């Protein structure tokens, strides 16, 4: 064997070992998707390991490639149609359950001093809307209307806790750290 062919042989064998390792791990994870209970999974996992160990001593690289191709086709054939995904991972049941608000909307907890800061410093009028249980505040500087549920304003009694929806345009008129 020359130096070039032995290097190519070892590179090919390393790639095959990597493909076998990836195939085994994927098949093992997919076995857990099919076998819901652990005692069933342990039996299926040992059967899978026996299938891989049966061809462990094969040295012919072409035969190994055929075995890997056959194993990958079997894996694709028996792949679970609805695999288990960890809930917080992309595609999981909790992933983006509470998505972030769109850009330009900031939620401020409505405490007494935040409400009065907004009313006295930036807002000209306060109008209660009984149908929606909210307060509309109109900006002095810009033609914006802020609508939020308010519980700390003394003259208005509303059910919901206060959350202000403040647009980016109004935030340009004051700094948030002043709150």
PDB file of C-alpha atoms in Angstrom:
ATOM      1  CA  UNK A   1       0.000   0.000   0.000  1.00  0.00           C
ATOM      2  CA  UNK A   2       1.365   3.394  -0.889  1.00  0.00           C
ATOM      3  CA  UNK A   3       1.145   6.420   1.393  1.00  0.00           C
ATOM      4  CA  UNK A   4      -1.578   8.090  -0.664  1.00  0.00           C
ATOM      5  CA  UNK A   5      -3.862   5.076  -0.810  1.00  0.00           C
ATOM      6  CA  UNK A   6      -3.474   4.326   2.898  1.00  0.00           C
ATOM      7  CA  UNK A   7      -4.383   7.934   3.718  1.00  0.00           C
ATOM      8  CA  UNK A   8      -7.430   7.693   1.466  1.00  0.00           C
ATOM      9  CA  UNK A   9      -8.355   4.364   3.064  1.00  0.00           C
ATOM     10  CA  UNK A  10      -8.164   5.784   6.592  1.00  0.00           C
ATOM     11  CA  UNK A  11     -10.124   8.878   5.574  1.00  0.00           C
ATOM     12  CA  UNK A  12     -12.850   6.705   4.060  1.00  0.00           C
ATOM     13  CA  UNK A  13     -12.958   4.461   7.141  1.00  0.00           C
ATOM     14  CA  UNK A  14     -13.227   7.527   9.405  1.00  0.00           C
ATOM     15  CA  UNK A  15     -16.129   8.840   7.323  1.00  0.00           C
ATOM     16  CA  UNK A  16     -17.817   5.432   7.497  1.00  0.00           C
ATOM     17  CA  UNK A  17     -17.409   5.262  11.270  1.00  0.00           C
ATOM     18  CA  UNK A  18     -18.977   8.697  11.550  1.00  0.00           C
ATOM     19  CA  UNK A  19     -21.925   7.697   9.342  1.00  0.00           C
ATOM     20  CA  UNK A  20     -22.474   4.520  11.387  1.00  0.00           C
ATOM     21  CA  UNK A  21     -22.341   6.482  14.632  1.00  0.00           C
ATOM     22  CA  UNK A  22     -24.867   9.043  13.351  1.00  0.00           C
ATOM     23  CA  UNK A  23     -27.127   6.297  11.988  1.00  0.00           C
ATOM     24  CA  UNK A  24     -27.049   4.414  15.299  1.00  0.00           C
ATOM     25  CA  UNK A  25     -27.855   7.508  17.351  1.00  0.00           C
ATOM     26  CA  UNK A  26     -30.717   8.528  15.058  1.00  0.00           C
ATOM     27  CA  UNK A  27     -32.134   4.997  15.060  1.00  0.00           C
ATOM     28  CA  UNK A  28     -31.873   4.823  18.854  1.00  0.00           C
ATOM     29  CA  UNK A  29     -33.701   8.140  19.276  1.00  0.00           C
ATOM     30  CA  UNK A  30     -36.342   7.042  16.804  1.00  0.00           C
ATOM     31  CA  UNK A  31     -36.764   3.773  18.707  1.00  0.00           C
ATOM     32  CA  UNK A  32     -37.702   5.846  21.741  1.00  0.00           C
ATOM     33  CA  UNK A  33     -40.387   7.557  19.643  1.00  0.00           C
ATOM     34  CA  UNK A  34     -41.947   4.195  18.790  1.00  0.00           C
ATOM     35  CA  UNK A  35     -41.604   2.607  22.237  1.00  0.00           C
ATOM     36  CA  UNK A  36     -43.406   4.843  24.694  1.00  0.00           C
ATOM     37  CA  UNK A  37     -42.489   2.955  27.866  1.00  0.00           C
ATOM     38  CA  UNK A  38     -38.906   2.462  28.966  1.00  0.00           C
ATOM     39  CA  UNK A  39     -39.150  -1.297  29.498  1.00  0.00           C
ATOM     40  CA  UNK A  40     -40.217  -1.665  25.850  1.00  0.00           C
ATOM     41  CA  UNK A  41     -37.529   0.756  24.720  1.00  0.00           C
ATOM     42  CA  UNK A  42     -34.765  -1.168  26.510  1.00  0.00           C
ATOM     43  CA  UNK A  43     -35.691  -4.379  24.689  1.00  0.00           C
ATOM     44  CA  UNK A  44     -35.895  -2.602  21.311  1.00  0.00           C
ATOM     45  CA  UNK A  45     -32.613  -0.773  21.952  1.00  0.00           C
ATOM     46  CA  UNK A  46     -30.792  -4.032  22.703  1.00  0.00           C
ATOM     47  CA  UNK A  47     -32.222  -5.561  19.492  1.00  0.00           C
ATOM     48  CA  UNK A  48     -30.988  -2.546  17.546  1.00  0.00           C
ATOM     49  CA  UNK A  49     -27.542  -2.862  19.134  1.00  0.00           C
ATOM     50  CA  UNK A  50     -27.388  -6.546  18.130  1.00  0.00           C
ATOM     51  CA  UNK A  51     -28.108  -5.597  14.506  1.00  0.00           C
ATOM     52  CA  UNK A  52     -25.232  -3.121  14.533  1.00  0.00           C
ATOM     53  CA  UNK A  53     -22.867  -5.536  16.316  1.00  0.00           C
ATOM     54  CA  UNK A  54     -23.609  -8.286  13.770  1.00  0.00           C
ATOM     55  CA  UNK A  55     -21.651  -6.360  11.127  1.00  0.00           C
ATOM     56  CA  UNK A  56     -19.028  -4.891  13.421  1.00  0.00           C
ATOM     57  CA  UNK A  57     -16.140  -7.023  12.093  1.00  0.00           C
ATOM     58  CA  UNK A  58     -16.644  -6.341   8.370  1.00  0.00           C
ATOM     59  CA  UNK A  59     -13.430  -4.906   6.865  1.00  0.00           C
ATOM     60  CA  UNK A  60     -14.312  -4.497   3.168  1.00  0.00           C
ATOM     61  CA  UNK A  61     -14.991  -0.783   2.620  1.00  0.00           C
ATOM     62  CA  UNK A  62     -17.331  -1.365  -0.323  1.00  0.00           C
ATOM     63  CA  UNK A  63     -19.403  -3.841   1.679  1.00  0.00           C
ATOM     64  CA  UNK A  64     -19.491  -1.377   4.587  1.00  0.00           C
ATOM     65  CA  UNK A  65     -20.813   1.339   2.248  1.00  0.00           C
ATOM     66  CA  UNK A  66     -23.567  -1.021   1.069  1.00  0.00           C
ATOM     67  CA  UNK A  67     -24.481  -1.923   4.660  1.00  0.00           C
ATOM     68  CA  UNK A  68     -24.620   1.752   5.646  1.00  0.00           C
ATOM     69  CA  UNK A  69     -26.791   2.589   2.619  1.00  0.00           C
ATOM     70  CA  UNK A  70     -29.113  -0.315   3.476  1.00  0.00           C
ATOM     71  CA  UNK A  71     -29.287   0.819   7.123  1.00  0.00           C
ATOM     72  CA  UNK A  72     -30.074   4.415   6.132  1.00  0.00           C
ATOM     73  CA  UNK A  73     -32.819   3.265   3.767  1.00  0.00           C
ATOM     74  CA  UNK A  74     -34.320   1.084   6.532  1.00  0.00           C
ATOM     75  CA  UNK A  75     -34.137   4.030   8.932  1.00  0.00           C
ATOM     76  CA  UNK A  76     -35.940   6.288   6.438  1.00  0.00           C
ATOM     77  CA  UNK A  77     -38.536   3.580   5.819  1.00  0.00           C
ATOM     78  CA  UNK A  78     -39.362   3.050   9.515  1.00  0.00           C
ATOM     79  CA  UNK A  79     -38.912   6.622  10.693  1.00  0.00           C
ATOM     80  CA  UNK A  80     -41.600   7.822  13.095  1.00  0.00           C
ATOM     81  CA  UNK A  81     -44.102  10.202  11.420  1.00  0.00           C
ATOM     82  CA  UNK A  82     -44.581  12.322  14.552  1.00  0.00           C
ATOM     83  CA  UNK A  83     -41.379  12.211  16.617  1.00  0.00           C
ATOM     84  CA  UNK A  84     -41.152  13.532  20.148  1.00  0.00           C
ATOM     85  CA  UNK A  85     -39.663  17.009  20.315  1.00  0.00           C
ATOM     86  CA  UNK A  86     -38.578  18.587  23.578  1.00  0.00           C
ATOM     87  CA  UNK A  87     -41.276  21.192  24.373  1.00  0.00           C
ATOM     88  CA  UNK A  88     -39.003  24.237  24.462  1.00  0.00           C
ATOM     89  CA  UNK A  89     -37.040  23.295  21.311  1.00  0.00           C
ATOM     90  CA  UNK A  90     -38.029  24.648  17.881  1.00  0.00           C
ATOM     91  CA  UNK A  91     -41.070  22.682  16.790  1.00  0.00           C
ATOM     92  CA  UNK A  92     -41.951  21.740  20.377  1.00  0.00           C
ATOM     93  CA  UNK A  93     -45.283  22.404  22.023  1.00  0.00           C
ATOM     94  CA  UNK A  94     -44.004  25.310  24.154  1.00  0.00           C
ATOM     95  CA  UNK A  95     -41.793  26.908  21.530  1.00  0.00           C
ATOM     96  CA  UNK A  96     -42.986  30.495  20.943  1.00  0.00           C
ATOM     97  CA  UNK A  97     -46.125  29.879  22.968  1.00  0.00           C
ATOM     98  CA  UNK A  98     -45.852  33.408  24.316  1.00  0.00           C
ATOM     99  CA  UNK A  99     -44.218  35.231  21.436  1.00  0.00           C
ATOM    100  CA  UNK A 100     -42.565  38.559  21.987  1.00  0.00           C
ATOM    101  CA  UNK A 101     -44.699  41.588  21.210  1.00  0.00           C
ATOM    102  CA  UNK A 102     -44.189  43.220  17.833  1.00  0.00           C
ATOM    103  CA  UNK A 103     -41.474  45.834  17.499  1.00  0.00           C
ATOM    104  CA  UNK A 104     -42.654  49.240  18.630  1.00  0.00           C
ATOM    105  CA  UNK A 105     -44.909  48.049  21.436  1.00  0.00           C
ATOM    106  CA  UNK A 106     -43.656  48.185  25.002  1.00  0.00           C
ATOM    107  CA  UNK A 107     -45.613  46.916  27.986  1.00  0.00           C
ATOM    108  CA  UNK A 108     -45.318  49.052  31.087  1.00  0.00           C
ATOM    109  CA  UNK A 109     -46.625  47.805  34.384  1.00  0.00           C
ATOM    110  CA  UNK A 110     -49.156  50.382  35.462  1.00  0.00           C
ATOM    111  CA  UNK A 111     -48.177  51.597  38.880  1.00  0.00           C
ATOM    112  CA  UNK A 112     -49.390  54.830  40.386  1.00  0.00           C
ATOM    113  CA  UNK A 113     -46.258  56.850  39.623  1.00  0.00           C
ATOM    114  CA  UNK A 114     -46.031  55.629  35.997  1.00  0.00           C
ATOM    115  CA  UNK A 115     -49.647  56.623  35.374  1.00  0.00           C
ATOM    116  CA  UNK A 116     -49.239  60.077  36.855  1.00  0.00           C
ATOM    117  CA  UNK A 117     -45.910  60.565  35.121  1.00  0.00           C
ATOM    118  CA  UNK A 118     -47.568  59.888  31.762  1.00  0.00           C
ATOM    119  CA  UNK A 119     -50.653  61.979  32.513  1.00  0.00           C
ATOM    120  CA  UNK A 120     -48.957  65.043  33.971  1.00  0.00           C
ATOM    121  CA  UNK A 121     -45.906  65.185  31.753  1.00  0.00           C
ATOM    122  CA  UNK A 122     -47.072  64.070  28.328  1.00  0.00           C
ATOM    123  CA  UNK A 123     -50.818  63.725  28.111  1.00  0.00           C
ATOM    124  CA  UNK A 124     -53.494  66.340  27.723  1.00  0.00           C
ATOM    125  CA  UNK A 125     -56.695  64.443  28.368  1.00  0.00           C
ATOM    126  CA  UNK A 126     -57.942  61.300  30.000  1.00  0.00           C
ATOM    127  CA  UNK A 127     -61.143  59.694  28.701  1.00  0.00           C
ATOM    128  CA  UNK A 128     -62.711  56.631  30.280  1.00  0.00           C
ATOM    129  CA  UNK A 129     -64.362  54.060  28.055  1.00  0.00           C
ATOM    130  CA  UNK A 130     -66.743  51.948  30.124  1.00  0.00           C
ATOM    131  CA  UNK A 131     -67.375  49.391  27.385  1.00  0.00           C
ATOM    132  CA  UNK A 132     -63.752  48.320  27.188  1.00  0.00           C
ATOM    133  CA  UNK A 133     -62.793  48.967  30.819  1.00  0.00           C
ATOM    134  CA  UNK A 134     -59.861  51.053  29.766  1.00  0.00           C
ATOM    135  CA  UNK A 135     -58.584  54.590  29.677  1.00  0.00           C
ATOM    136  CA  UNK A 136     -57.550  56.419  26.534  1.00  0.00           C
ATOM    137  CA  UNK A 137     -54.802  58.964  26.919  1.00  0.00           C
ATOM    138  CA  UNK A 138     -54.080  61.441  24.140  1.00  0.00           C
ATOM    139  CA  UNK A 139     -50.581  62.745  23.683  1.00  0.00           C
ATOM    140  CA  UNK A 140     -49.899  66.478  23.705  1.00  0.00           C
ATOM    141  CA  UNK A 141     -46.905  66.328  21.421  1.00  0.00           C
ATOM    142  CA  UNK A 142     -47.998  63.779  18.844  1.00  0.00           C
ATOM    143  CA  UNK A 143     -51.381  62.615  17.556  1.00  0.00           C
ATOM    144  CA  UNK A 144     -51.214  59.259  19.319  1.00  0.00           C
ATOM    145  CA  UNK A 145     -53.764  57.614  21.537  1.00  0.00           C
ATOM    146  CA  UNK A 146     -52.630  55.287  24.292  1.00  0.00           C
ATOM    147  CA  UNK A 147     -55.171  52.795  25.536  1.00  0.00           C
ATOM    148  CA  UNK A 148     -54.511  50.876  28.717  1.00  0.00           C
ATOM    149  CA  UNK A 149     -56.251  49.274  31.641  1.00  0.00           C
ATOM    150  CA  UNK A 150     -55.666  51.245  34.763  1.00  0.00           C
ATOM    151  CA  UNK A 151     -56.322  50.408  38.373  1.00  0.00           C
ATOM    152  CA  UNK A 152     -54.362  53.070  40.216  1.00  0.00           C
ATOM    153  CA  UNK A 153     -56.033  56.158  38.817  1.00  0.00           C
ATOM    154  CA  UNK A 154     -58.190  57.367  41.730  1.00  0.00           C
ATOM    155  CA  UNK A 155     -61.324  58.512  39.891  1.00  0.00           C
ATOM    156  CA  UNK A 156     -61.747  55.422  37.700  1.00  0.00           C
ATOM    157  CA  UNK A 157     -62.430  51.931  38.982  1.00  0.00           C
ATOM    158  CA  UNK A 158     -61.606  49.217  36.485  1.00  0.00           C
ATOM    159  CA  UNK A 159     -61.267  45.436  36.695  1.00  0.00           C
ATOM    160  CA  UNK A 160     -58.029  44.640  34.887  1.00  0.00           C
ATOM    161  CA  UNK A 161     -54.466  45.227  36.079  1.00  0.00           C
ATOM    162  CA  UNK A 162     -52.718  48.061  34.347  1.00  0.00           C
ATOM    163  CA  UNK A 163     -50.708  47.484  31.242  1.00  0.00           C
ATOM    164  CA  UNK A 164     -49.848  50.372  28.966  1.00  0.00           C
ATOM    165  CA  UNK A 165     -49.263  49.880  25.261  1.00  0.00           C
ATOM    166  CA  UNK A 166     -46.801  52.618  24.417  1.00  0.00           C
ATOM    167  CA  UNK A 167     -45.790  53.111  20.808  1.00  0.00           C
ATOM    168  CA  UNK A 168     -42.240  53.866  19.738  1.00  0.00           C
ATOM    169  CA  UNK A 169     -43.256  57.332  18.543  1.00  0.00           C
ATOM    170  CA  UNK A 170     -44.266  58.372  22.024  1.00  0.00           C
ATOM    171  CA  UNK A 171     -41.175  56.809  23.559  1.00  0.00           C
ATOM    172  CA  UNK A 172     -39.076  59.173  21.464  1.00  0.00           C
ATOM    173  CA  UNK A 173     -40.511  62.047  23.521  1.00  0.00           C
ATOM    174  CA  UNK A 174     -39.197  60.760  26.845  1.00  0.00           C
ATOM    175  CA  UNK A 175     -36.651  58.332  28.190  1.00  0.00           C
ATOM    176  CA  UNK A 176     -37.863  55.086  29.705  1.00  0.00           C
ATOM    177  CA  UNK A 177     -35.337  55.344  32.530  1.00  0.00           C
ATOM    178  CA  UNK A 178     -37.158  58.461  33.776  1.00  0.00           C
ATOM    179  CA  UNK A 179     -39.916  56.136  34.922  1.00  0.00           C
TER     180      UNK A 179
END
